[in-house]
CSV table of C-alpha atoms (C1' of nucleotides) in Angstrom, one decimal:
chain,number,residue,atom,x,y,z
A,64,UNK,CA,9.7,16.9,-6.3
A,65,UNK,CA,9.1,16.6,-10.0
A,66,UNK,CA,6.4,19.3,-10.4
A,67,UNK,CA,6.7,20.7,-13.9
A,68,UNK,CA,4.6,23.7,-13.1
A,69,UNK,CA,1.3,24.8,-14.6
A,70,UNK,CA,0.3,23.4,-18.0
A,71,UNK,CA,1.0,26.7,-19.8
A,72,UNK,CA,4.5,26.7,-18.3
A,73,UNK,CA,5.0,23.1,-19.5
A,74,UNK,CA,3.8,24.2,-22.9
A,75,UNK,CA,6.5,26.9,-23.2
A,76,UNK,CA,9.1,24.5,-21.8
A,77,UNK,CA,8.3,21.9,-24.5
A,78,UNK,CA,8.3,24.5,-27.2
A,79,UNK,CA,11.7,25.8,-26.1
A,80,UNK,CA,13.2,22.3,-26.1
A,81,UNK,CA,11.8,21.4,-29.5
A,82,UNK,CA,13.0,24.7,-30.9
A,83,UNK,CA,16.4,24.1,-29.5
A,84,UNK,CA,16.6,20.7,-31.0
A,85,UNK,CA,15.3,21.8,-34.4
A,86,UNK,CA,17.5,24.9,-34.6
A,87,UNK,CA,20.6,22.9,-33.7
A,88,UNK,CA,19.8,20.2,-36.2
A,89,UNK,CA,19.2,22.7,-39.0
A,90,UNK,CA,22.1,24.9,-38.3
A,91,UNK,CA,24.5,22.0,-38.4
A,92,UNK,CA,23.8,21.3,-42.1
A,93,UNK,CA,23.9,24.9,-43.4
A,94,UNK,CA,26.7,26.0,-45.7
A,95,UNK,CA,29.8,27.3,-43.9
A,96,UNK,CA,29.1,30.8,-42.7
A,97,UNK,CA,25.3,30.6,-43.1
A,98,UNK,CA,23.0,30.9,-40.2
A,99,UNK,CA,19.4,30.2,-39.6
A,100,UNK,CA,18.8,34.0,-39.1
A,101,UNK,CA,20.3,34.8,-42.5
A,102,UNK,CA,18.5,31.9,-44.2
A,103,UNK,CA,15.2,33.1,-42.7
A,104,UNK,CA,15.7,36.5,-44.3
A,105,UNK,CA,16.5,35.1,-47.7
A,106,UNK,CA,13.6,32.7,-47.5
A,107,UNK,CA,11.2,35.5,-46.4
A,108,UNK,CA,12.0,37.5,-49.5
A,109,UNK,CA,11.8,34.7,-52.0
A,110,UNK,CA,8.9,32.9,-50.5
A,111,UNK,CA,6.7,35.9,-50.2
A,112,UNK,CA,7.9,37.3,-53.5
A,113,UNK,CA,8.9,40.6,-51.9
A,114,UNK,CA,11.1,42.6,-54.1
A,115,UNK,CA,12.3,44.9,-51.3
A,116,UNK,CA,11.5,45.7,-47.7
A,117,UNK,CA,12.8,48.0,-45.1
A,118,UNK,CA,14.7,46.7,-42.1
A,119,UNK,CA,11.8,47.8,-39.9
A,120,UNK,CA,9.5,45.7,-41.9
A,121,UNK,CA,11.8,42.7,-41.5
A,122,UNK,CA,12.0,43.3,-37.7
A,123,UNK,CA,8.3,43.3,-37.5
A,124,UNK,CA,7.9,40.2,-39.7
A,125,UNK,CA,10.3,38.2,-37.6
A,126,UNK,CA,9.4,39.7,-34.2
A,127,UNK,CA,12.9,40.8,-33.5
A,128,UNK,CA,14.3,44.2,-32.7
A,129,UNK,CA,15.7,46.6,-35.2
A,130,UNK,CA,19.3,46.5,-33.8
A,131,UNK,CA,19.2,42.8,-34.5
A,132,UNK,CA,18.1,43.4,-38.0
A,133,UNK,CA,20.8,46.0,-38.6
A,134,UNK,CA,23.4,43.6,-37.3
A,135,UNK,CA,22.4,40.6,-39.4
A,136,UNK,CA,21.8,42.6,-42.6
A,137,UNK,CA,25.3,44.2,-42.3
A,138,UNK,CA,26.8,40.7,-42.4
A,139,UNK,CA,24.6,39.6,-45.2
A,140,UNK,CA,25.5,42.7,-47.2
A,141,UNK,CA,29.2,42.1,-46.7
A,142,UNK,CA,28.6,38.5,-47.9
A,143,UNK,CA,26.9,39.8,-51.0
A,144,UNK,CA,23.6,38.1,-50.1
A,145,UNK,CA,21.5,41.3,-50.0
A,146,UNK,CA,21.7,44.8,-51.3
A,147,UNK,CA,20.8,47.8,-49.2
A,148,UNK,CA,20.1,51.2,-50.5
A,149,UNK,CA,18.4,54.4,-49.2
A,150,UNK,CA,14.7,54.7,-49.6
A,151,UNK,CA,14.2,57.5,-52.1
A,152,UNK,CA,10.8,58.2,-50.5
A,153,UNK,CA,11.8,58.3,-46.9
A,154,UNK,CA,15.1,59.8,-45.8
A,155,UNK,CA,15.1,57.7,-42.6
A,156,UNK,CA,14.5,54.3,-44.2
A,157,UNK,CA,16.5,51.8,-46.3
A,158,UNK,CA,15.4,49.3,-48.8
A,159,UNK,CA,16.7,45.7,-48.7
A,160,UNK,CA,16.6,43.3,-51.6
A,161,UNK,CA,18.1,39.9,-52.2
A,162,UNK,CA,20.9,39.6,-54.7
A,163,UNK,CA,21.2,36.8,-57.3
A,164,UNK,CA,23.8,35.3,-55.0
A,165,UNK,CA,21.3,35.4,-52.2
A,166,UNK,CA,18.7,33.6,-54.2
A,167,UNK,CA,21.3,30.9,-55.1
A,168,UNK,CA,22.3,30.6,-51.4
A,169,UNK,CA,18.7,30.1,-50.4
A,170,UNK,CA,18.4,27.3,-52.8
A,171,UNK,CA,21.6,25.7,-51.5
A,172,UNK,CA,20.2,26.0,-48.0
A,173,UNK,CA,16.9,24.4,-49.0
A,174,UNK,CA,18.8,21.4,-50.4
A,175,UNK,CA,20.8,21.0,-47.3
A,176,UNK,CA,17.8,21.3,-45.0
A,177,UNK,CA,15.9,18.7,-47.0
A,178,UNK,CA,17.7,15.9,-45.2
A,179,UNK,CA,17.0,16.8,-41.6
A,180,UNK,CA,13.5,17.9,-42.6
A,181,UNK,CA,12.8,14.6,-44.1
A,182,UNK,CA,14.2,12.8,-41.0
A,183,UNK,CA,11.8,14.8,-38.9
A,184,UNK,CA,8.9,14.2,-41.2
A,185,UNK,CA,9.6,10.5,-41.1
A,186,UNK,CA,9.3,10.2,-37.3
A,187,UNK,CA,6.3,12.4,-37.0
A,188,UNK,CA,3.1,10.9,-38.0
A,189,UNK,CA,1.0,12.8,-40.5
A,190,UNK,CA,-1.8,12.8,-38.0
A,191,UNK,CA,0.3,14.4,-35.3
A,192,UNK,CA,1.3,17.2,-37.7
A,193,UNK,CA,-2.2,17.7,-38.9
A,194,UNK,CA,-3.5,18.1,-35.4
A,195,UNK,CA,-0.6,20.3,-34.2
A,196,UNK,CA,-0.4,22.9,-36.9
A,197,UNK,CA,-3.8,24.5,-36.4
A,198,UNK,CA,-3.4,24.5,-32.7
A,199,UNK,CA,0.0,26.1,-32.8
A,200,UNK,CA,-1.2,28.7,-35.3
A,201,UNK,CA,-4.0,29.5,-32.9
A,202,UNK,CA,-1.6,29.9,-30.0
A,203,UNK,CA,0.7,32.0,-32.0
A,204,UNK,CA,-2.1,34.3,-33.1
A,205,UNK,CA,-3.3,34.7,-29.6
A,206,UNK,CA,0.1,35.4,-28.1
A,207,UNK,CA,0.8,37.8,-30.9
A,208,UNK,CA,-2.4,39.7,-30.0
A,209,UNK,CA,-1.3,39.7,-26.4
A,210,UNK,CA,1.9,41.5,-27.1
A,211,UNK,CA,0.5,45.0,-26.8
B,152,UNK,CA,3.7,33.0,-54.0
B,153,UNK,CA,2.7,32.3,-50.4
B,154,UNK,CA,3.8,28.7,-50.1
B,155,UNK,CA,4.8,28.1,-46.6
B,156,UNK,CA,6.7,24.9,-47.3
B,157,UNK,CA,5.9,21.3,-46.2
B,158,UNK,CA,3.9,20.9,-43.0
B,159,UNK,CA,6.9,19.8,-41.0
B,160,UNK,CA,8.6,23.1,-42.0
B,161,UNK,CA,5.6,25.1,-41.0
B,162,UNK,CA,5.6,23.3,-37.7
B,163,UNK,CA,9.1,24.4,-36.9
B,164,UNK,CA,8.3,27.9,-38.1
B,165,UNK,CA,5.4,28.2,-35.8
B,166,UNK,CA,7.3,26.8,-32.9
B,167,UNK,CA,10.2,29.3,-33.5
B,168,UNK,CA,7.8,32.2,-33.5
B,169,UNK,CA,6.0,31.2,-30.4
B,170,UNK,CA,9.2,30.5,-28.7
B,171,UNK,CA,10.4,34.0,-29.7
B,172,UNK,CA,7.3,35.6,-28.4
B,173,UNK,CA,7.3,33.7,-25.1
B,174,UNK,CA,11.0,34.2,-24.4
B,175,UNK,CA,10.8,37.9,-25.1
B,176,UNK,CA,7.7,38.3,-22.9
B,177,UNK,CA,9.3,36.4,-20.0
B,178,UNK,CA,12.7,38.0,-20.3
B,179,UNK,CA,11.2,41.5,-20.0
B,180,UNK,CA,9.8,40.9,-16.5
B,181,UNK,CA,12.8,39.2,-15.0
B,182,UNK,CA,14.8,41.1,-12.3
B,183,UNK,CA,17.5,43.4,-13.6
B,184,UNK,CA,20.5,41.2,-14.6
B,185,UNK,CA,18.6,38.0,-14.6
B,186,UNK,CA,18.1,36.0,-17.8
B,187,UNK,CA,16.0,33.1,-18.8
B,188,UNK,CA,19.1,30.9,-19.1
B,189,UNK,CA,20.1,31.6,-15.6
B,190,UNK,CA,16.6,31.2,-14.3
B,191,UNK,CA,16.4,27.9,-16.1
B,192,UNK,CA,19.4,26.7,-14.2
B,193,UNK,CA,18.1,27.8,-10.8
B,194,UNK,CA,14.7,26.3,-11.6
B,195,UNK,CA,16.2,23.0,-12.7
B,196,UNK,CA,18.0,22.5,-9.4
B,197,UNK,CA,15.2,23.5,-7.1
B,198,UNK,CA,12.4,21.8,-9.1
B,199,UNK,CA,14.1,18.5,-9.4
B,200,UNK,CA,15.5,18.6,-5.9
B,201,UNK,CA,19.1,18.2,-7.1
B,202,UNK,CA,21.6,19.1,-4.5
B,203,UNK,CA,24.5,19.3,-7.0
B,204,UNK,CA,25.3,18.5,-10.6
B,205,UNK,CA,28.2,18.8,-12.9
B,206,UNK,CA,28.3,21.3,-15.7
B,207,UNK,CA,28.3,18.4,-18.2
B,208,UNK,CA,25.1,17.1,-16.6
B,209,UNK,CA,23.5,20.5,-17.0
B,210,UNK,CA,24.6,20.8,-20.6
B,211,UNK,CA,23.0,17.4,-21.3
B,212,UNK,CA,19.8,18.3,-19.4
B,213,UNK,CA,19.3,21.6,-21.3
B,214,UNK,CA,20.6,20.3,-24.7
B,215,UNK,CA,23.2,23.0,-24.8
B,216,UNK,CA,27.0,22.8,-25.3
B,217,UNK,CA,29.5,22.7,-22.5
B,218,UNK,CA,31.1,26.1,-23.4
B,219,UNK,CA,27.7,27.7,-23.0
B,220,UNK,CA,27.3,26.2,-19.6
B,221,UNK,CA,30.8,27.3,-18.6
B,222,UNK,CA,29.9,30.8,-19.6
B,223,UNK,CA,26.5,31.1,-17.9
B,224,UNK,CA,27.7,29.4,-14.7
B,225,UNK,CA,30.7,31.8,-14.5
B,226,UNK,CA,28.3,34.7,-14.5
B,227,UNK,CA,26.0,33.1,-12.0
B,228,UNK,CA,28.9,32.3,-9.7
B,229,UNK,CA,30.0,35.9,-9.8
B,230,UNK,CA,26.5,37.0,-9.0
B,231,UNK,CA,26.5,34.6,-6.0
B,232,UNK,CA,23.6,32.5,-7.3
B,233,UNK,CA,25.5,29.2,-7.5
B,234,UNK,CA,28.6,27.7,-5.8
B,235,UNK,CA,31.1,25.7,-7.9
B,236,UNK,CA,33.7,23.4,-6.4
B,237,UNK,CA,35.9,20.6,-7.7
B,238,UNK,CA,34.5,17.1,-7.7
B,239,UNK,CA,36.5,15.2,-5.1
B,240,UNK,CA,35.9,12.0,-7.0
B,241,UNK,CA,36.8,13.1,-10.5
B,242,UNK,CA,39.7,15.5,-11.0
B,243,UNK,CA,38.2,16.7,-14.3
B,244,UNK,CA,34.8,17.5,-13.0
B,245,UNK,CA,33.2,20.2,-11.0
B,246,UNK,CA,30.1,20.3,-8.8
B,247,UNK,CA,27.5,23.0,-9.0
B,248,UNK,CA,25.0,23.9,-6.3
B,249,UNK,CA,22.5,26.7,-5.8
B,250,UNK,CA,23.2,29.1,-3.0
B,251,UNK,CA,20.6,30.5,-0.6
B,252,UNK,CA,20.7,33.7,-2.7
B,253,UNK,CA,20.0,31.6,-5.8
B,254,UNK,CA,17.0,30.0,-4.2
B,255,UNK,CA,15.6,33.4,-3.3
B,256,UNK,CA,16.3,34.7,-6.8
B,257,UNK,CA,14.4,31.8,-8.3
B,258,UNK,CA,11.4,32.7,-6.1
B,259,UNK,CA,11.5,36.3,-7.1
B,260,UNK,CA,11.6,35.2,-10.8
B,261,UNK,CA,8.6,32.9,-10.3
B,262,UNK,CA,6.7,35.9,-8.9
B,263,UNK,CA,7.6,38.1,-11.8
B,264,UNK,CA,6.8,35.4,-14.3
B,265,UNK,CA,3.4,34.7,-12.8
B,266,UNK,CA,1.9,37.8,-14.5
B,267,UNK,CA,2.8,37.0,-18.1
B,268,UNK,CA,2.1,33.3,-17.5
B,269,UNK,CA,-1.4,34.2,-16.3
B,270,UNK,CA,-1.9,36.4,-19.3
B,271,UNK,CA,-1.0,33.6,-21.6
B,272,UNK,CA,-3.1,31.1,-19.7
B,273,UNK,CA,-6.0,33.5,-20.0
B,274,UNK,CA,-6.0,33.6,-23.8
B,275,UNK,CA,-5.3,30.0,-24.3
B,276,UNK,CA,-8.3,27.7,-23.9
B,277,UNK,CA,-7.9,24.8,-21.4
B,278,UNK,CA,-8.9,22.6,-24.3
B,279,UNK,CA,-6.1,23.8,-26.5
B,280,UNK,CA,-3.6,23.3,-23.8
B,281,UNK,CA,-4.8,19.8,-23.0
B,282,UNK,CA,-4.6,18.8,-26.7
B,283,UNK,CA,-1.2,20.4,-27.3
B,284,UNK,CA,0.8,19.2,-24.4
B,285,UNK,CA,0.8,15.4,-25.2
B,286,UNK,CA,1.3,16.1,-28.9
B,287,UNK,CA,4.4,18.3,-28.2
B,288,UNK,CA,5.8,15.9,-25.7
B,289,UNK,CA,5.5,13.2,-28.3
B,290,UNK,CA,7.3,15.4,-30.9
B,291,UNK,CA,10.0,16.3,-28.5
B,292,UNK,CA,10.6,12.7,-27.6
B,293,UNK,CA,10.8,11.6,-31.2
B,294,UNK,CA,13.1,14.5,-32.2
B,295,UNK,CA,15.3,13.7,-29.2
B,296,UNK,CA,15.6,10.1,-30.3
B,297,UNK,CA,16.5,11.3,-33.8
B,298,UNK,CA,19.5,13.3,-32.5
B,299,UNK,CA,22.0,10.4,-32.6
C,18,DT,C1',52.6,-0.6,-17.0
C,19,DC,C1',52.1,2.3,-21.1
C,20,DC,C1',49.7,3.9,-24.8
C,21,DT,C1',45.3,5.2,-26.7
C,22,DT,C1',40.9,6.9,-26.4
C,23,DA,C1',37.2,9.2,-24.1
C,24,DT,C1',35.5,12.8,-21.1
C,25,DA,C1',35.3,17.4,-18.3
C,26,DG,C1',36.1,21.9,-18.6
C,27,DT,C1',38.0,26.0,-20.7
C,28,DT,C1',39.4,29.5,-24.1
C,29,DC,C1',38.7,31.8,-28.4
C,30,DG,C1',36.2,33.9,-32.1
C,31,DA,C1',32.0,34.3,-34.2
C,32,DT,C1',26.7,35.2,-34.6
C,33,DA,C1',22.1,36.5,-32.7
C,34,DT,C1',19.9,38.8,-29.6
C,35,DC,C1',18.4,42.5,-26.4
C,36,DG,C1',17.8,47.2,-24.0
C,37,DA,C1',19.3,51.9,-23.7
C,38,DA,C1',20.9,55.8,-25.8
C,39,DT,C1',21.8,58.5,-30.1
C,40,DT,C1',20.9,60.7,-34.7
C,41,DA,C1',18.1,61.9,-38.4
C,42,DA,C1',14.0,62.5,-40.8
C,43,DA,C1',9.0,62.4,-41.0
C,44,DA,C1',4.6,63.4,-39.1
C,45,DT,C1',1.6,65.8,-36.0
C,46,DC,C1',-0.1,69.7,-34.0
C,47,DA,C1',-0.6,74.2,-32.0
D,84,DT,C1',5.3,78.0,-39.8
D,85,DG,C1',7.6,76.2,-35.6
D,86,DA,C1',7.8,73.0,-31.9
D,87,DT,C1',6.8,68.4,-30.4
D,88,DT,C1',6.3,63.7,-31.0
D,89,DT,C1',7.0,59.6,-33.6
D,90,DT,C1',9.6,56.6,-36.4
D,91,DA,C1',14.0,54.5,-38.8
D,92,DA,C1',18.3,53.1,-38.2
D,93,DT,C1',22.5,52.8,-35.7
D,94,DT,C1',25.9,52.3,-31.9
D,95,DC,C1',27.2,50.3,-27.6
D,96,DG,C1',27.6,47.0,-24.1
D,97,DA,C1',25.9,42.8,-22.5
D,98,DT,C1',24.3,37.7,-22.5
D,99,DA,C1',23.6,33.2,-24.8
D,100,DT,C1',25.0,30.3,-28.1
D,101,DC,C1',28.0,27.6,-31.1
D,102,DG,C1',32.2,25.0,-33.2
D,103,DA,C1',37.0,24.4,-33.0
D,104,DA,C1',41.0,23.9,-30.5
D,105,DC,C1',43.2,23.1,-26.1
D,106,DT,C1',44.5,21.1,-21.3
D,107,DA,C1',43.9,17.8,-17.8
D,108,DT,C1',42.2,13.7,-16.0
D,109,DA,C1',40.0,9.2,-16.3
D,110,DA,C1',39.2,4.8,-18.4
D,111,DG,C1',40.4,0.9,-21.5
D,112,DG,C1',43.4,-2.0,-23.9
D,113,DA,C1',47.8,-4.3,-25.4
DNA sequence: TCCTTATAGTTCGATATCGAATTAAAATCA
DNA sequence: TGATTTTAATTCGATATCGAACTATAAGGA
């Protein structure tokens, strides 16, 4: 009675567990009040060099719904991490940008994440990583295409 | 400005995205009121042939905290999917078991999940799956050991 | 035995997330 | 132009999740 189901089910099970472990580990080192969701937003802006994006674009980038984005951005705005203003070219939309405090917060988060990241890197062989990444990118691309 | 960070960071990013896509896809086909968390509990009991387990054991099995288990089990009990009784051998503990309705619900969920699972299976090559599974199991085991 | 520590479960307050419904504005089309 | 449809954002209610604090019971040690 230990049938783990079809391989594709096992795949998602393993991914869910790894995700759970990783998220928990990372969340535990973030500065008080910061969350992975909020760090992800900050990192997205800085990493990709985006000056500003709409909530809808963020929702699309992270594959989450717009209500979720509204909720997280509201908290980030209150914390002074992002600025939100109306889009002058579209009365429905808003434009989000990261504040100086947001940039600084991202850097602090990166410092804190460095430890757990190094720990994980240390136990995972370079070879495993090199094999895994392209495979996962392929899976993600295919699942993404499926979502229509 | 499109540095995705170190490979190990990219790994967790890909996993988070795939997890997000998979969870969303699966959740959308579950019967009204059912959730992945609740299905996971039902599936755990039936699949492993456990007659009964304590909330603490469930928390450990799923790598979630006890408050989370309390919360989810309370809803499942109200829905009649599980039965919860005091552990006669330990005054602190409780024993959880799946009801007949719970077993039936699990089967219904499995039917509903079959579609999305087949879709995913169809786009992922057998080869990719065969390569990925052992690698991910290895990663999971190593991260699990790290969590101490 | 009595005190201390560890464990099981709960309660509380917070964040992230969703689907459904709502409002407002843009885009399409007849 | 005027009506319809689409899109952006929000609000609402719900679930899952966590950490911190709490209660109760069990286990260990002096």
